[in-house]
Tab-separated table of C-alpha atoms and ligand atoms in Angstrom:
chain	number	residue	atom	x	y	z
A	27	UNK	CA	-23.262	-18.200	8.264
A	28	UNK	CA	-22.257	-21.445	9.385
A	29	UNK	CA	-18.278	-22.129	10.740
A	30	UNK	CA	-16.560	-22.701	7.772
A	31	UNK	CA	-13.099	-24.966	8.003
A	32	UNK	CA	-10.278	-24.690	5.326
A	33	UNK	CA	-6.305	-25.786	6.013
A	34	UNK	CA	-7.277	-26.607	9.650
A	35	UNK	CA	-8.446	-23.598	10.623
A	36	UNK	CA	-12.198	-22.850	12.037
A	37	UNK	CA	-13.561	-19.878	11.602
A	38	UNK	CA	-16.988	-18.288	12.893
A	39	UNK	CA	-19.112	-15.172	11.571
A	40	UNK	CA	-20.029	-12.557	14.171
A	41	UNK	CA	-21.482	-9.298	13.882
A	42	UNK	CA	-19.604	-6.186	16.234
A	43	UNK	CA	-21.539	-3.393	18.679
A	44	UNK	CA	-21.384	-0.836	15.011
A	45	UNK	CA	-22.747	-3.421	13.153
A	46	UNK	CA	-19.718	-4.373	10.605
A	47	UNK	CA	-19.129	-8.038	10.034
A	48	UNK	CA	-16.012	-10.414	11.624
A	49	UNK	CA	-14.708	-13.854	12.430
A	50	UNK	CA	-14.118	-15.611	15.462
A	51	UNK	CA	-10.924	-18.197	14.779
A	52	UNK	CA	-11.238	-21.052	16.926
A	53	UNK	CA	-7.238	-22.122	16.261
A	54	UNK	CA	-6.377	-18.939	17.853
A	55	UNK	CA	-9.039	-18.701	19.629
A	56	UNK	CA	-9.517	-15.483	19.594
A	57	UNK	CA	-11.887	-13.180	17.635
A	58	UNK	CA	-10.524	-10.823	14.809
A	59	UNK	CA	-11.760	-7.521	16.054
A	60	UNK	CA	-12.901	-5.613	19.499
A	61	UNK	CA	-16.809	-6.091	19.980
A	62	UNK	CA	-16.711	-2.939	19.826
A	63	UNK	CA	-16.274	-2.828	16.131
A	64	UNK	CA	-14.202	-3.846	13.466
A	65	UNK	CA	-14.929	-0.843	11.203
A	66	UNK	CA	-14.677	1.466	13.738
A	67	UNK	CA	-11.171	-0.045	14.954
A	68	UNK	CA	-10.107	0.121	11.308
A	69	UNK	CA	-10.712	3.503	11.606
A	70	UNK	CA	-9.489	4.859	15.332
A	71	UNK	CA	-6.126	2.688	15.276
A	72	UNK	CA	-4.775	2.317	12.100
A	73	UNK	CA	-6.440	5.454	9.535
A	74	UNK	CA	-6.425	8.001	11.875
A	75	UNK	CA	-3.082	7.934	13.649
A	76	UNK	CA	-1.871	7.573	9.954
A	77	UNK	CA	-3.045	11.467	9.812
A	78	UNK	CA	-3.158	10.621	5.796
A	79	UNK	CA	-3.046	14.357	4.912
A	80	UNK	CA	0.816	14.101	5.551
A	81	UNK	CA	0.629	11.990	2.104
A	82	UNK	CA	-0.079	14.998	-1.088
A	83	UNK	CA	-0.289	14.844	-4.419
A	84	UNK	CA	2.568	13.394	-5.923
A	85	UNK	CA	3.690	11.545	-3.004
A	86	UNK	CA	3.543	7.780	-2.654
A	87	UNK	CA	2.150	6.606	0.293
A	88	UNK	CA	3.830	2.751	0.884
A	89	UNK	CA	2.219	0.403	3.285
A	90	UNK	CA	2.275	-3.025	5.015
A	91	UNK	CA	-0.888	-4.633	6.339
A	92	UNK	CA	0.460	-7.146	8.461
A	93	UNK	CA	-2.386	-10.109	9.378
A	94	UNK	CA	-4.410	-8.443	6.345
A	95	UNK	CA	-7.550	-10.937	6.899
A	96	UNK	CA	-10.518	-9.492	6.030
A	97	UNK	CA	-9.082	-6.732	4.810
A	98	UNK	CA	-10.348	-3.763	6.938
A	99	UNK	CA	-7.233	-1.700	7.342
A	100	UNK	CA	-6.329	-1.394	3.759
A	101	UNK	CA	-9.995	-1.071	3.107
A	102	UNK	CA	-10.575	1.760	5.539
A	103	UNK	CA	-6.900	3.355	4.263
A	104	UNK	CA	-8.065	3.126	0.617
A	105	UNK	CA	-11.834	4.653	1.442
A	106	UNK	CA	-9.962	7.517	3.420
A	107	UNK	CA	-8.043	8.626	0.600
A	108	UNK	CA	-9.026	11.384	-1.045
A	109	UNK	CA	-10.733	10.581	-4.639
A	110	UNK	CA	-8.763	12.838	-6.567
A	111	UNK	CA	-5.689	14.857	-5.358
A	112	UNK	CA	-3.998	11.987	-3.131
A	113	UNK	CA	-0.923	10.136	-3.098
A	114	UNK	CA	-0.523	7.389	-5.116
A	115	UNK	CA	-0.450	3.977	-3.366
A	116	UNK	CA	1.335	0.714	-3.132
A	117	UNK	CA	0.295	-1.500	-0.318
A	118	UNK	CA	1.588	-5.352	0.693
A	119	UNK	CA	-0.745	-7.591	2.581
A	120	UNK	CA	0.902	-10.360	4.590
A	121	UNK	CA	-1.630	-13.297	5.562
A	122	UNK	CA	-1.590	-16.662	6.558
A	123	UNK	CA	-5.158	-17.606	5.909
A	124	UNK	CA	-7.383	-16.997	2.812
A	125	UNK	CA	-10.530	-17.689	3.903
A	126	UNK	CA	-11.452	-14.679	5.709
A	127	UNK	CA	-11.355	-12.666	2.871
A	128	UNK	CA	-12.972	-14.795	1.152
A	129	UNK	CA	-15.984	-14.976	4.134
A	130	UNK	CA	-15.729	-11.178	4.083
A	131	UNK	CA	-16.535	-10.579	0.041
A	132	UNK	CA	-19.270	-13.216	0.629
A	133	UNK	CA	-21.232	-11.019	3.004
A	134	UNK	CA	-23.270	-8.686	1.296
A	135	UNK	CA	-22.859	-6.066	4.609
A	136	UNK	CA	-19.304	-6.181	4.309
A	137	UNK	CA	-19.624	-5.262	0.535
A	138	UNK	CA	-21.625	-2.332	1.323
A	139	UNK	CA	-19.165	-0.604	3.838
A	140	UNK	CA	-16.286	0.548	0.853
A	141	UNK	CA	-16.253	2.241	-2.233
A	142	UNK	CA	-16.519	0.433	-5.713
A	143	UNK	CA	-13.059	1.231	-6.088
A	144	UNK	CA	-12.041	-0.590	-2.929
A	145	UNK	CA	-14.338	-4.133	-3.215
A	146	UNK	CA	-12.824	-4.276	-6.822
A	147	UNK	CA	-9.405	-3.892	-5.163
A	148	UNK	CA	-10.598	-6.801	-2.033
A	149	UNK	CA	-12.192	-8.938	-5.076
A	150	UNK	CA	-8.788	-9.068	-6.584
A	151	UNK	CA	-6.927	-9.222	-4.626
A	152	UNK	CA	-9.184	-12.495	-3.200
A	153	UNK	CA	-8.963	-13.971	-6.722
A	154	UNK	CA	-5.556	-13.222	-8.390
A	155	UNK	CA	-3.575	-11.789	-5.482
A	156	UNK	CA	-3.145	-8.412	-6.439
A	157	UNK	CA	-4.870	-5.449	-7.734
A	158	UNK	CA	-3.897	-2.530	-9.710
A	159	UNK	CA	-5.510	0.871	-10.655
A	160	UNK	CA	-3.207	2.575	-13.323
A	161	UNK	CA	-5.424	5.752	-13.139
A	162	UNK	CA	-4.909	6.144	-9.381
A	163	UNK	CA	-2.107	5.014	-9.710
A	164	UNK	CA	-2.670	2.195	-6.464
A	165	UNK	CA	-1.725	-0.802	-6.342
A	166	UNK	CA	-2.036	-3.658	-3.311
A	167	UNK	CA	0.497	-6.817	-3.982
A	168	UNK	CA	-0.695	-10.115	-1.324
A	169	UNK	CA	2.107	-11.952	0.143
A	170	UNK	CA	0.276	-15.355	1.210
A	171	UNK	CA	1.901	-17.398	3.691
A	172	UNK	CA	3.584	-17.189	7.364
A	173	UNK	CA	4.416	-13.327	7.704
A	174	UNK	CA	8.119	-14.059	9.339
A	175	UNK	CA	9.010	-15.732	5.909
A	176	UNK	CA	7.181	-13.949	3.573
A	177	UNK	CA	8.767	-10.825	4.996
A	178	UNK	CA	11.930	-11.416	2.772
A	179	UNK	CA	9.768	-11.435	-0.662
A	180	UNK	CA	9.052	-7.445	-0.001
A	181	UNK	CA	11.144	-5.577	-3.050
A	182	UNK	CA	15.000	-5.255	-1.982
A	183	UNK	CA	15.063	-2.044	-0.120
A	184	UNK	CA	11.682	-1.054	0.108
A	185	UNK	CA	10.728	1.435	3.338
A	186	UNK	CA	7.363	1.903	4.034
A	187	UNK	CA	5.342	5.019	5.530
A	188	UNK	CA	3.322	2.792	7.495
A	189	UNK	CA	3.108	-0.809	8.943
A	190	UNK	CA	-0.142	-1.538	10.533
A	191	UNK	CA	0.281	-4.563	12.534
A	192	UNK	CA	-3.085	-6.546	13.531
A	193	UNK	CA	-1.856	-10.225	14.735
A	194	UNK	CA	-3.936	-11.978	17.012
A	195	UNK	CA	-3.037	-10.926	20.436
A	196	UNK	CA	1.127	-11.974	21.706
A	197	UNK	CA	-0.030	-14.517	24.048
A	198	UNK	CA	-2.073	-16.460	21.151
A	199	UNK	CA	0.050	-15.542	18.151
A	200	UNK	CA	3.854	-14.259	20.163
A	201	UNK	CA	5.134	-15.286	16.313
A	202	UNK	CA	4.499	-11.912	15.227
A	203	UNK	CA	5.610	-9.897	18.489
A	204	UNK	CA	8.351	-11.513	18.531
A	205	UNK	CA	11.806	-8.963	19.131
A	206	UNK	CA	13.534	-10.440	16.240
A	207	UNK	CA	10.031	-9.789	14.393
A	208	UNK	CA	9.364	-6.484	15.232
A	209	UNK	CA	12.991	-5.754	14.251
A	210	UNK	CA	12.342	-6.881	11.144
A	211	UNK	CA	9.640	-4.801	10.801
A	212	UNK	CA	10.835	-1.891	12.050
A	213	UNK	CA	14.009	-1.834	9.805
A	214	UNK	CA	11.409	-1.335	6.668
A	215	UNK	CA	10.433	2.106	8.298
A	216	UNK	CA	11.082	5.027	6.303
A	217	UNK	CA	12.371	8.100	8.075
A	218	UNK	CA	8.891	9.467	9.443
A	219	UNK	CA	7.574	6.394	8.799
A	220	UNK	CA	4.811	4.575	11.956
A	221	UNK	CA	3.767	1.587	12.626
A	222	UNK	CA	0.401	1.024	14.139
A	223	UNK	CA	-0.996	-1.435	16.214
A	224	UNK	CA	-3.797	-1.930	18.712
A	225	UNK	CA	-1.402	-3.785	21.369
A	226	UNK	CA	-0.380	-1.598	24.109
A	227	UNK	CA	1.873	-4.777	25.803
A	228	UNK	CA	5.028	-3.672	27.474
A	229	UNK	CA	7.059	-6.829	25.582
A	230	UNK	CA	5.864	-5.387	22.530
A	231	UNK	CA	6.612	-1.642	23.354
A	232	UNK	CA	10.116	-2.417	24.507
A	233	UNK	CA	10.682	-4.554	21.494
A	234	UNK	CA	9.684	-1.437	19.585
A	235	UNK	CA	11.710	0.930	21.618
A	236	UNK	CA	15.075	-1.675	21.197
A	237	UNK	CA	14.549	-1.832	17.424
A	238	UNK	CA	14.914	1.676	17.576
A	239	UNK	CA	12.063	3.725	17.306
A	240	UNK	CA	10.206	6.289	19.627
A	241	UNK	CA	6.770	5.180	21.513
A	242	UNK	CA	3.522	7.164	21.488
A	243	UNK	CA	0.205	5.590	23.126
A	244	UNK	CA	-2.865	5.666	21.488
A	245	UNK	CA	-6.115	6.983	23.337
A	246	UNK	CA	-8.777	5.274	23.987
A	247	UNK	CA	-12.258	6.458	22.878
A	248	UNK	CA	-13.689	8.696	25.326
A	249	UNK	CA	-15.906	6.791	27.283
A	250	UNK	CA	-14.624	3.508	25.823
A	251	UNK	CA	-14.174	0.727	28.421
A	252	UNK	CA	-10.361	0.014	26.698
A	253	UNK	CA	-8.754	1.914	29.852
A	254	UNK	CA	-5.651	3.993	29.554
A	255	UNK	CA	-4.603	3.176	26.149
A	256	UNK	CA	-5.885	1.674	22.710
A	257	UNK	CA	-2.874	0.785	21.300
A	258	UNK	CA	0.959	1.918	19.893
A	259	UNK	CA	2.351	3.775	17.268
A	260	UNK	CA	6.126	3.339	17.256
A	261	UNK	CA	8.107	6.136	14.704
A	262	UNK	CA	11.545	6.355	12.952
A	263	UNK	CA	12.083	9.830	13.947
A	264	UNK	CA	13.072	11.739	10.512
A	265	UNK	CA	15.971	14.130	10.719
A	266	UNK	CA	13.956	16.561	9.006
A	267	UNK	CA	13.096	18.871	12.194
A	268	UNK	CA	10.013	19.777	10.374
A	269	UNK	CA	8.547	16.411	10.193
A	270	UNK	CA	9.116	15.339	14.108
A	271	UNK	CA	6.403	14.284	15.686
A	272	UNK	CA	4.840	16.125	18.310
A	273	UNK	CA	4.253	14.515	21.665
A	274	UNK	CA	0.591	14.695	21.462
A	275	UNK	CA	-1.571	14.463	18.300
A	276	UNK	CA	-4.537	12.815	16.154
A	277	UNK	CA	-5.419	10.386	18.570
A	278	UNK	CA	-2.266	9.652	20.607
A	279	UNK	CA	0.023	11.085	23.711
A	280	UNK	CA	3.402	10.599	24.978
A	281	UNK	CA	3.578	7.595	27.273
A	282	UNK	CA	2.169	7.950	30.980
A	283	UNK	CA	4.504	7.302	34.012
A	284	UNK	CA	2.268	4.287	34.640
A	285	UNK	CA	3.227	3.182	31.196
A	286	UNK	CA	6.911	3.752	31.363
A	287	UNK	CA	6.619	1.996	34.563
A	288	UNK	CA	4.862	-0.875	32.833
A	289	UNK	CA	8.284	-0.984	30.592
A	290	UNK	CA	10.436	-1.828	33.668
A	291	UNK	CA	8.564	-4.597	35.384
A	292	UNK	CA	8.614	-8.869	33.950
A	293	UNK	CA	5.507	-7.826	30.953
A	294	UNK	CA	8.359	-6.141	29.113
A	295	UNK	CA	10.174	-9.259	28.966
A	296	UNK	CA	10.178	-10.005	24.952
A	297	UNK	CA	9.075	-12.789	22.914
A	298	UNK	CA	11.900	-14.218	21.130
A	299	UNK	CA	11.931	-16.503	18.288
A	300	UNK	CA	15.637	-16.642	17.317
A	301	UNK	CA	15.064	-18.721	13.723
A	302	UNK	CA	12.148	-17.002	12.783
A	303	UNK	CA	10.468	-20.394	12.946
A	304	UNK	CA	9.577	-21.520	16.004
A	305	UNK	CA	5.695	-22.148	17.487
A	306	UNK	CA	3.686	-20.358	19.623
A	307	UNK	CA	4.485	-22.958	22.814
A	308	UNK	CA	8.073	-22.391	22.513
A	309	UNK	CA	8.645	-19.057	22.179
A	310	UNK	CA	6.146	-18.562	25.178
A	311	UNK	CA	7.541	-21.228	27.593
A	312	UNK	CA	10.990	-19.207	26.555
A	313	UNK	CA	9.618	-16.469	27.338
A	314	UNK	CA	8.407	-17.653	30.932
A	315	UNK	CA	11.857	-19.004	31.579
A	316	UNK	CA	13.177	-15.822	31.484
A	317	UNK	CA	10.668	-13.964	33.302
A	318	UNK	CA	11.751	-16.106	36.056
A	319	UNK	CA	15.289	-15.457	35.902
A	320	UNK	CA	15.470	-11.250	35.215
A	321	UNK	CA	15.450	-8.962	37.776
A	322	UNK	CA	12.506	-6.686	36.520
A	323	UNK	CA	9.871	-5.853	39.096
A	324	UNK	CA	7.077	-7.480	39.420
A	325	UNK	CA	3.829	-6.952	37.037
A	326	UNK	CA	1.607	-7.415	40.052
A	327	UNK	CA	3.436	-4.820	42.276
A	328	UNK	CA	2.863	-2.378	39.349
A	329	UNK	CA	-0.521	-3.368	38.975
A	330	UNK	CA	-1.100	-2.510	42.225
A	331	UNK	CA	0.335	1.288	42.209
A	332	UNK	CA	-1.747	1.478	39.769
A	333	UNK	CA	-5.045	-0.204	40.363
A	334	UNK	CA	-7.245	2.957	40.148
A	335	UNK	CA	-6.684	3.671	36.505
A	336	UNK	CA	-8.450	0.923	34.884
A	337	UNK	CA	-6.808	-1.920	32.628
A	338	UNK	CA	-6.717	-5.224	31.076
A	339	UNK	CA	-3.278	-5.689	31.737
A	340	UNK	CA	-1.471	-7.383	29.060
A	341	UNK	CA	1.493	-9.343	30.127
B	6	SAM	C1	-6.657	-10.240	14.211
B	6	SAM	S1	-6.741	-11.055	12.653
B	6	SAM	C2	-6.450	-9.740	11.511
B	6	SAM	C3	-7.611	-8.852	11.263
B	6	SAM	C4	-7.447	-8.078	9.989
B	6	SAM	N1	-6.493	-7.021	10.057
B	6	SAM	C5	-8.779	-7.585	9.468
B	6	SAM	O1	-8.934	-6.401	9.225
B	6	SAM	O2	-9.669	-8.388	9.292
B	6	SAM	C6	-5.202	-11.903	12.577
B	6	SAM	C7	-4.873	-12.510	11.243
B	6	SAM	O3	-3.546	-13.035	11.323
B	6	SAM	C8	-3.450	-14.143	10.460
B	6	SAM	N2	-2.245	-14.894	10.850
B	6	SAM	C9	-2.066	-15.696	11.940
B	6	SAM	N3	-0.799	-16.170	11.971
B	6	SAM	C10	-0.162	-15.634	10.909
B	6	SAM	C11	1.164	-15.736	10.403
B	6	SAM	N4	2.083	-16.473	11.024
B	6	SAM	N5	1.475	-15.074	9.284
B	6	SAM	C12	0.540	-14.313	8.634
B	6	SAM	N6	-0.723	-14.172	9.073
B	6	SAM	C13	-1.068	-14.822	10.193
B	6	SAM	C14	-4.765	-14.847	10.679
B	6	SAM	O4	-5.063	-15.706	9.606
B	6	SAM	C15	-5.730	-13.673	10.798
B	6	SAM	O5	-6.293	-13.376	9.561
């Protein structure tokens, strides 16, 4: 597949290490998915962490796919639903860019990986927007445009069970870490409710933590080459004692000393984007500012302490 350009935006096909199909963007860029595999991150950072057997019968299991692009977490959400027996479903995408779905239902691979159920629900979704099953009673409802503004056309007090948020990385796309962002976000949580993401930065965990909710890490893969973590999932703890969530679990731990330390040191400085409307290059050269200013040790010290545990540190 050749790059293929629409509103300004250049994206180019790729293949990932388990052999499911992805973009590169070059406005970003940055490519939408670990070479690892986008399938297979689908599946270890947003659907299992999601522990979907909390969702029975009768329930109804609300989500928001944050950066939906080609679709994969929804996809991989929908496929790991059980057939009959589940929760019903109502899912929001929020995405900037149509073409990569668009890419995606193009490749005949990509077609292959989900049920028929689930490329009818991508192929709408592509087409008209949204999709509805009335016998499943699922629906997913697209929300096209910049995420910060399309946040306010989600139904009048809606809370969700899960937000899985899958921007490009804070220091390409700090838009959608920003504090007044994930604030947002995290205000839509149900009681119980997680939100999931693969970044394991310290601005964006201590944005989480001020919004409010509690921190868990998500584990790496053993033998994966991530280092010591694969992502976040932040909570709003319910007060139902019988739905807290343990400190350990499907796929994630309380957070090491090294990452609490991580929380105390210039990383955790947040992105801040006041209006909800500022660029990229302002709300980082704001954000450098006040590195230099704060009092917060030093990234580098920290990265020292800890140079024998391996990481890409994220700052
Ligand atoms: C890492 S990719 C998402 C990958 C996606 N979850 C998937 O499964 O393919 C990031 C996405 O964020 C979108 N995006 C970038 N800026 C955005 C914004 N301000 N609002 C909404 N979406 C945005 C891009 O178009 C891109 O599709």
């Amino acid at each position: 597949m050749r790059d293929c350009v629409a509103d300004g935006s250049v994206l180019s096909a790729r293949f990932t290490a388990d052999g499911s199909f992805s973009l590169h963007s070059q406005s970003f860029a940055e490519s939408f998915h670990s070479s690892g595999g986008a399938l297979e991150e689908a599946n270890s950072k947003f659907v299992l962490p999601a522990q979907l057997d909390r969702f029975t019968c009768g329930r109804c299991l609300r989500v928001l796919d944050v950066c939906f692009g080609l679709g994969y977490n929804t996809a991989a959400l929908m496929a790991a639903l059980p057939k009959v027996g589940g929760p019903s479903l109502n899912c929001w995408g929020l995405e900037l860019d149509r073409l990569p779905l668009r890419l995606a239902l193009a490749e005949p691979s990509f077609k292959a990986l989900w049920p028929k159920n689930v490329v009818a629900c991508l192929e709408a979704v592509s087409a008209q927007g949204c999709w509805q099953d009335a016998c499943r009673q699922q629906s997913v409802q697209m929300l096209w445009g910049d995420a910060r503004q399309q946040l306010r056309s989600l139904p009048t007090g809606l809370r969700l069970d899960l937000i899985l948020l899958d921007a490009f990385s804070p220091g390409k796309c700090p838009q959608l870490w920003s504090q007044e962002f994930l604030q947002s976000l995290a205000d839509l949580l149900a009681p119980g409710g997680r939100l999931l993401t693969y970044c394991r930065a310290a601005a964006v965990r201590s944005s989480l933590r001020h919004a409010g909710l509690e921190l868990r890490s998500l584990l790496p893969k053993p033998g994966e080459g991530a280092g010591w973590s694969s992502g976040t999932m932040a909570l709003r703890l319910s007060n139902d004692d019988d739905q807290s969530v343990p400190e350990m679990g499907a796929g994630w731990r309380e957070l090491s000393v090294m990452e609490e330390e991580h929380l105390q040191t210039r990383a955790a400085v947040p992105y801040r984007d006041p209006s909800g409307m500022d660029g990229a290059p302002l709300i980082l050269k704001r954000r450098k500012q006040e590195q230099a200013l704060c009092h917060h040790t030093s990234t580098s010290a920290w990265q020292r302490k800890w140079q024998s545990v391996e990481f890409r540190p994220s700052c």
